[in-house]
């Protein structure tokens, strides 16, 4: 991995197991609106030899895992990058890069209100399903099962292993934060496979608010939270000795050790930050009434497998789920064409579809022509949990900033940083996104020195 502080030769090279890697003169920070739009910049860094072609670690700060798969996309699409980029969405852009062989380790750092995947280490395979030629995984977490993505290993070809580490980040309480007074000294950063000459030059940034209109929210399918997760996180009182990654209440210093151990296994790493990590909304909560939302939850409810389900039980679970989602998609497609009472009653007579009548009647009292495609997309987020929804206070945002500052000071320097605003689709609150972005860029500047910032959601770019 290359460090490359200010003044470094842009053509400088450093050694990794993958050969010689080039070093950037200043740390690149790519800021985009929709999260999948960071992937081309990561691929560009691979093409320019700043990142290796394989064994990249990916540190992902987000209120959503973004680890789903484009359900019907042929697996071989990943080898045509332009075709791939056109297929991706905000919830499914990381795993194709794993299947392509670029990323081997993912660290999902999540705030307390996002509990979609269980804590700890998850090791599984991604490959091409020999029966459908689409990408599928051997992961058995409800996150994957509820999207119908599980298959046994013997059904996958071109298998690629993924080590996924899920780690909770708690906000640093103001009374515990000594960062601003300089009382917490940065430990010597752990090296990966190259020398890291991170600059100590302080930098600040001021990003003008983007003057952009709101658009319909993209769908973070299955990117959901457990409503009791926050309470559970608060009641866990000590680190678990049995978990290599510790437990929810491990102090941030323990998190640093865990993340650094993961990064040592890779040849370079990308730091990826979604601004909704700091404050997040469920946009569908504002599009539908509470009753409508509850009806969607009934219709799209995911029937979980037994705790110790056999392979056959898991396959039955996935098959039932796929049929359920196909029927719901067909029903709402039918309603797009004709939502008269006859069509509605026809679908409502199907098993599990009874709630459809009340839902459609409610929607039609509020709008003459409901957007049934959007209703289906909203339903896809209502399976075993709800989407995270936690609009943070200023203190909570600052507490998370301080936690991340402690974390980054003791981690190696990344090769590049990618940032997603996620505000036009209302995941990161529009009234907070510019403040959060300024805080994040200031944080990155204080830790890494001079930054090469590219605001790709607008036409400006600057060095900070």
XYZ file of C-alpha atoms in Angstrom:
464
model
C 0.000 0.000 0.000
C 1.289 3.463 -0.790
C 1.424 6.351 1.632
C 2.610 9.377 -0.315
C 2.356 12.525 1.794
C 2.510 16.078 0.400
C 5.434 16.713 -1.856
C 5.866 13.043 -2.712
C 6.753 12.218 -6.284
C 3.566 11.313 -8.133
C 5.486 8.599 -9.955
C 6.886 7.093 -6.760
C 6.351 3.369 -6.388
C 6.032 1.075 -3.422
C 6.245 -2.668 -3.093
C 3.346 -5.004 -2.312
C 2.737 -8.690 -2.806
C 0.987 -7.706 -6.026
C 4.139 -5.993 -7.379
C 4.934 -2.273 -7.579
C 2.210 0.189 -6.715
C 2.245 3.879 -7.526
C 1.790 6.495 -4.799
C -0.548 9.481 -5.038
C 1.108 12.858 -4.270
C -1.833 13.654 -1.925
C -4.606 11.442 -0.606
C -7.486 11.414 -3.147
C -10.988 11.877 -1.709
C -13.837 11.267 -4.143
C -17.207 12.659 -3.025
C -20.272 11.446 -4.932
C -24.020 11.579 -4.385
C -25.164 7.971 -4.993
C -22.933 5.415 -3.328
C -22.468 3.061 -6.289
C -20.804 5.928 -8.163
C -17.613 5.508 -6.098
C -16.824 2.159 -7.755
C -15.490 3.624 -11.048
C -12.922 5.641 -9.062
C -11.788 2.496 -7.253
C -11.475 0.693 -10.597
C -9.570 3.660 -12.006
C -7.072 3.369 -9.126
C -6.640 -0.328 -9.914
C -6.074 0.490 -13.589
C -3.491 3.161 -12.764
C -1.641 0.732 -10.427
C -2.330 2.772 -7.303
C -4.382 -0.147 -5.988
C -3.516 -3.808 -6.590
C -5.839 -5.875 -8.779
C -6.559 -8.279 -5.918
C -6.500 -8.651 -2.123
C -7.871 -5.164 -1.421
C -9.406 -4.513 1.984
C -12.500 -2.327 2.109
C -13.379 -0.342 5.248
C -17.022 0.687 4.906
C -18.656 3.201 7.286
C -22.369 3.204 6.582
C -25.797 2.781 8.145
C -26.402 0.114 5.461
C -24.198 -2.867 4.517
C -24.607 -2.373 0.712
C -23.672 -6.068 0.344
C -26.536 -7.374 -1.774
C -26.206 -8.600 -5.349
C -28.025 -7.523 -8.533
C -30.457 -10.452 -8.425
C -30.829 -11.153 -12.147
C -27.520 -9.828 -13.483
C -25.359 -12.480 -15.210
C -22.204 -13.032 -13.166
C -19.956 -12.445 -16.179
C -21.177 -8.839 -16.382
C -18.571 -8.005 -13.729
C -15.834 -8.471 -16.349
C -17.319 -5.707 -18.547
C -16.941 -2.733 -16.263
C -19.065 -0.282 -18.233
C -21.929 -2.795 -18.408
C -21.414 -3.494 -14.699
C -21.547 0.158 -13.648
C -24.849 0.607 -15.488
C -26.399 -2.320 -13.571
C -25.466 -1.288 -10.042
C -27.535 0.407 -7.373
C -26.864 1.760 -3.892
C -27.451 -1.571 -2.137
C -25.458 -3.933 -4.395
C -22.226 -2.371 -5.659
C -19.571 -3.958 -3.392
C -20.096 -7.698 -3.966
C -19.483 -7.566 -7.745
C -15.983 -6.227 -6.964
C -15.500 -9.216 -4.634
C -16.582 -11.668 -7.339
C -14.274 -9.906 -9.827
C -11.407 -10.787 -7.463
C -10.476 -7.266 -6.383
C -11.774 -7.130 -2.796
C -11.049 -9.911 -0.293
C -11.850 -8.307 3.080
C -14.756 -6.033 3.962
C -15.019 -4.301 7.337
C -18.505 -2.892 7.878
C -18.322 -0.289 10.647
C -21.873 0.559 11.646
C -23.552 2.940 14.106
C -25.738 1.593 16.940
C -29.021 2.053 15.050
C -27.971 -0.181 12.142
C -27.962 -3.893 13.013
C -28.709 -5.615 9.701
C -25.949 -8.239 9.940
C -24.830 -9.858 13.185
C -21.599 -8.739 14.849
C -18.342 -10.583 14.283
C -16.617 -12.365 11.429
C -18.515 -13.952 8.551
C -16.538 -16.051 6.055
C -18.351 -17.269 2.956
C -18.048 -17.689 -0.808
C -19.435 -15.725 -3.721
C -19.553 -17.356 -7.138
C -21.526 -18.060 -10.291
C -24.638 -20.176 -9.756
C -24.239 -23.027 -12.267
C -28.008 -23.242 -12.777
C -28.802 -19.552 -13.319
C -25.353 -18.027 -14.216
C -26.089 -15.227 -11.709
C -23.962 -14.366 -8.653
C -24.921 -16.054 -5.417
C -23.361 -16.562 -1.961
C -23.007 -19.302 0.634
C -23.692 -16.758 3.413
C -26.612 -17.819 5.612
C -27.308 -14.555 7.438
C -30.938 -13.410 7.158
C -29.607 -10.455 5.168
C -28.769 -12.803 2.284
C -31.532 -15.378 2.771
C -34.276 -12.749 2.669
C -33.124 -11.635 -0.776
C -32.958 -15.232 -2.061
C -29.180 -15.091 -2.547
C -28.077 -18.298 -0.766
C -26.932 -21.437 -2.580
C -24.699 -24.308 -1.354
C -21.005 -24.149 -2.274
C -21.256 -27.104 -4.691
C -23.638 -25.044 -6.831
C -21.089 -22.258 -7.350
C -18.280 -22.037 -9.857
C -15.490 -19.436 -10.007
C -15.728 -19.181 -6.217
C -14.172 -16.227 -4.416
C -13.856 -16.108 -0.606
C -14.938 -13.060 1.364
C -14.064 -12.288 4.962
C -16.691 -9.887 6.278
C -16.125 -8.240 9.657
C -19.076 -6.431 11.254
C -18.079 -3.997 14.020
C -20.156 -1.505 15.985
C -18.928 2.070 16.404
C -20.431 3.957 19.349
C -20.299 7.751 19.577
C -17.650 9.090 21.939
C -19.368 10.911 24.781
C -18.331 14.535 25.132
C -17.028 13.925 28.666
C -14.812 11.103 27.378
C -13.448 12.925 24.365
C -9.990 14.390 24.854
C -9.208 14.608 21.163
C -9.894 18.310 20.849
C -7.427 19.050 23.649
C -4.770 16.897 22.055
C -4.687 14.593 25.059
C -4.922 11.417 23.011
C -1.629 10.813 21.292
C -1.703 8.922 18.041
C -0.014 5.562 18.342
C 2.409 4.654 15.608
C 0.278 3.476 12.728
C 0.449 -0.180 11.911
C 2.106 -0.721 8.554
C 0.679 -2.947 5.865
C 3.220 -4.104 3.298
C 4.771 -0.727 2.496
C 6.202 2.302 4.264
C 3.597 4.884 5.224
C 4.751 8.496 5.318
C 1.502 10.168 6.302
C 1.709 13.930 6.481
C 1.055 15.660 9.783
C 0.061 18.876 8.026
C -3.323 19.991 9.265
C -5.929 20.853 6.676
C -9.420 22.203 6.829
C -12.193 22.253 4.306
C -15.292 24.252 3.681
C -17.705 22.685 1.244
C -20.463 24.834 -0.203
C -23.911 23.300 0.120
C -24.989 21.564 -3.077
C -27.918 23.300 -4.718
C -29.629 20.121 -5.872
C -33.245 19.096 -6.123
C -34.624 16.079 -4.279
C -35.463 12.970 -6.242
C -37.271 9.732 -5.553
C -35.357 7.589 -3.050
C -33.358 4.692 -4.401
C -34.057 1.490 -2.571
C -31.703 0.031 0.006
C -33.287 -3.396 -0.226
C -32.946 -5.349 2.987
C -30.803 -2.561 4.420
C -32.682 -2.598 7.659
C -32.487 -2.248 11.418
C -33.693 -4.033 14.484
C -35.776 -1.630 16.555
C -34.344 -3.046 19.769
C -30.749 -2.863 18.572
C -29.956 0.431 20.255
C -31.109 -0.858 23.643
C -29.214 -4.090 23.139
C -26.033 -2.228 22.245
C -26.365 -0.082 25.337
C -26.835 -3.032 27.694
C -23.886 -5.092 26.520
C -21.285 -4.305 29.139
C -18.093 -6.047 28.148
C -16.142 -7.501 25.264
C -16.784 -11.101 24.357
C -13.735 -13.253 24.885
C -14.988 -15.725 22.302
C -15.217 -13.204 19.475
C -12.064 -12.323 17.584
C -13.599 -8.940 16.843
C -14.898 -8.248 20.320
C -18.412 -7.181 21.166
C -20.581 -4.098 20.855
C -19.210 -2.310 23.907
C -15.522 -2.764 23.185
C -13.879 0.659 23.443
C -12.691 2.285 20.248
C -9.091 1.260 20.992
C -10.139 -2.400 20.785
C -11.831 -1.667 17.467
C -8.557 -0.182 16.193
C -6.722 -3.437 16.980
C -9.385 -5.545 15.304
C -9.473 -3.450 12.138
C -5.678 -3.315 11.879
C -5.492 -7.115 12.164
C -7.860 -7.386 9.216
C -5.932 -4.821 7.169
C -2.681 -6.741 7.644
C -4.162 -9.521 5.517
C -4.612 -7.233 2.531
C -2.167 -5.460 0.214
C -3.928 -2.063 0.336
C -7.175 -0.622 1.570
C -9.898 1.802 0.578
C -11.671 3.906 3.209
C -15.316 4.345 2.240
C -17.713 6.654 4.115
C -21.422 7.125 3.598
C -22.504 10.325 5.314
C -25.658 8.526 6.448
C -23.388 6.684 8.898
C -23.697 9.794 11.069
C -27.435 10.439 10.628
C -29.948 8.422 8.624
C -33.576 8.465 7.555
C -35.912 5.814 6.179
C -37.372 7.818 3.271
C -40.286 5.421 2.836
C -41.555 6.294 6.312
C -42.416 9.730 4.945
C -43.970 8.426 1.733
C -46.549 6.130 3.341
C -48.826 6.271 6.370
C -48.063 4.141 9.406
C -50.953 1.808 8.489
C -49.719 1.441 4.901
C -46.216 0.727 6.113
C -47.502 -1.973 8.479
C -49.482 -3.545 5.617
C -46.319 -3.622 3.520
C -44.544 -5.365 6.396
C -47.287 -8.017 6.463
C -47.115 -8.594 2.711
C -43.324 -8.743 2.480
C -42.638 -10.474 5.783
C -39.713 -12.903 5.582
C -40.310 -16.279 7.190
C -36.980 -17.093 8.801
C -35.557 -20.630 8.741
C -35.135 -22.622 11.941
C -32.037 -21.684 13.928
C -30.253 -24.956 13.087
C -31.690 -25.371 9.605
C -30.120 -27.982 7.340
C -28.971 -27.169 3.819
C -32.307 -28.521 2.598
C -34.138 -26.245 5.048
C -32.171 -23.210 3.854
C -32.901 -24.049 0.215
C -36.624 -24.406 0.993
C -36.535 -21.045 2.771
C -34.899 -19.345 -0.221
C -37.226 -21.013 -2.737
C -40.304 -19.891 -0.802
C -38.925 -16.379 -0.480
C -38.149 -16.100 -4.189
C -41.691 -17.242 -5.090
C -43.163 -14.764 -2.593
C -41.223 -11.839 -4.057
C -41.966 -12.888 -7.646
C -45.694 -13.008 -6.876
C -45.611 -9.584 -5.232
C -43.678 -8.103 -8.149
C -46.202 -9.588 -10.600
C -49.130 -8.297 -8.558
C -47.887 -4.716 -8.490
C -46.935 -4.892 -12.188
C -50.530 -5.956 -12.893
C -51.864 -3.088 -10.785
C -49.703 -0.656 -12.772
C -51.692 -1.672 -15.861
C -55.099 -1.867 -14.223
C -55.901 -1.386 -10.541
C -59.633 -2.013 -10.737
C -61.399 -4.035 -8.054
C -61.422 -7.221 -10.128
C -57.627 -7.215 -10.557
C -57.152 -6.385 -6.903
C -59.427 -9.170 -5.649
C -57.752 -11.678 -7.979
C -54.371 -11.062 -6.391
C -55.751 -10.714 -2.872
C -57.105 -14.271 -3.106
C -53.539 -15.630 -3.378
C -51.914 -16.976 -0.169
C -50.428 -14.192 1.956
C -51.905 -11.431 -0.213
C -55.009 -10.535 1.808
C -53.514 -7.239 3.022
C -53.253 -6.025 -0.572
C -56.897 -4.866 -0.634
C -56.580 -2.577 2.383
C -53.217 -1.251 1.182
C -54.430 -0.324 -2.308
C -57.666 1.204 -0.989
C -55.643 3.345 1.415
C -53.231 4.465 -1.297
C -56.089 5.402 -3.640
C -57.724 7.590 -1.005
C -54.562 9.725 -1.032
C -53.684 9.691 -4.729
C -55.620 8.867 -7.855
C -52.819 6.887 -9.494
C -50.461 5.328 -6.932
C -46.904 4.552 -8.039
C -47.153 0.781 -7.619
C -43.571 0.204 -8.741
C -42.375 2.419 -5.896
C -44.751 0.649 -3.499
C -43.086 -2.653 -4.428
C -39.622 -1.157 -3.966
C -40.673 0.077 -0.518
C -42.026 -3.377 0.284
C -38.684 -4.967 -0.527
C -37.213 -3.103 2.456
C -39.842 -4.604 4.797
C -38.716 -8.138 5.481
C -37.120 -9.135 8.784
C -36.358 -5.601 10.033
C -37.024 -1.985 9.162
C -34.666 0.370 7.399
C -32.543 2.319 9.896
C -34.101 5.622 10.888
C -32.190 7.813 13.336
C -31.844 11.539 12.746
C -28.877 12.335 14.968
C -28.425 15.307 17.247
C -25.389 17.562 16.784
C -23.851 15.889 19.836
C -24.320 12.402 18.375
C -22.795 13.437 15.053
C -19.807 14.987 16.831
C -19.486 11.897 19.044
C -19.229 9.652 15.983
C -16.749 12.051 14.353
C -14.549 11.801 17.458
C -14.785 7.989 17.492
C -13.755 7.819 13.833
C -10.920 10.283 14.476
C -9.449 8.012 17.165
C -9.878 5.041 14.847
C -8.235 6.620 11.789
C -5.301 8.114 13.735
C -4.143 4.623 14.713
C -4.883 2.920 11.400
C -2.611 2.845 8.352
C -3.215 5.488 5.731
C -5.633 4.326 2.998
C -4.743 4.471 -0.685
C -7.838 6.513 -1.392
C -11.044 7.650 0.310
C -14.523 7.506 -1.180
C -17.478 9.428 0.262
C -21.195 9.189 -0.591
C -23.613 11.973 0.340
C -26.819 9.883 -0.039
C -28.945 12.999 0.376
C -30.989 13.315 -2.811
C -32.811 10.085 -2.000
C -33.195 11.262 1.607
C -31.107 8.641 3.397
C -28.804 11.304 4.829
C -31.039 14.199 5.980
C -30.750 17.042 3.458
C -30.643 19.635 6.232
C -27.585 17.926 7.783
C -25.606 16.545 4.850
C -23.443 19.607 4.158
C -22.550 20.036 7.832
C -21.621 16.346 8.099
C -19.599 16.503 4.886
C -17.609 19.490 6.141
C -16.922 17.718 9.433
C -15.776 14.555 7.619
C -13.451 16.444 5.251
C -12.026 18.423 8.174
C -11.488 15.155 10.037
C -9.699 13.563 7.068
C -7.508 16.641 6.679
C -6.558 16.682 10.364
C -5.544 13.006 10.244
C -3.944 12.734 6.793
C -2.770 16.240 5.890
C -3.207 17.592 2.370
C -6.144 16.038 0.530
C -6.920 15.946 -3.180
C -10.694 16.412 -2.943
C -12.953 15.790 -5.942
C -16.580 16.851 -5.521
C -18.002 14.638 -8.239
C -21.621 15.554 -7.535
C -20.700 19.027 -8.780
C -18.207 20.412 -11.289
C -15.632 21.611 -8.736
C -12.521 19.974 -7.334
C -9.958 21.261 -4.857
C -6.827 20.482 -2.905
C -7.239 20.974 0.830
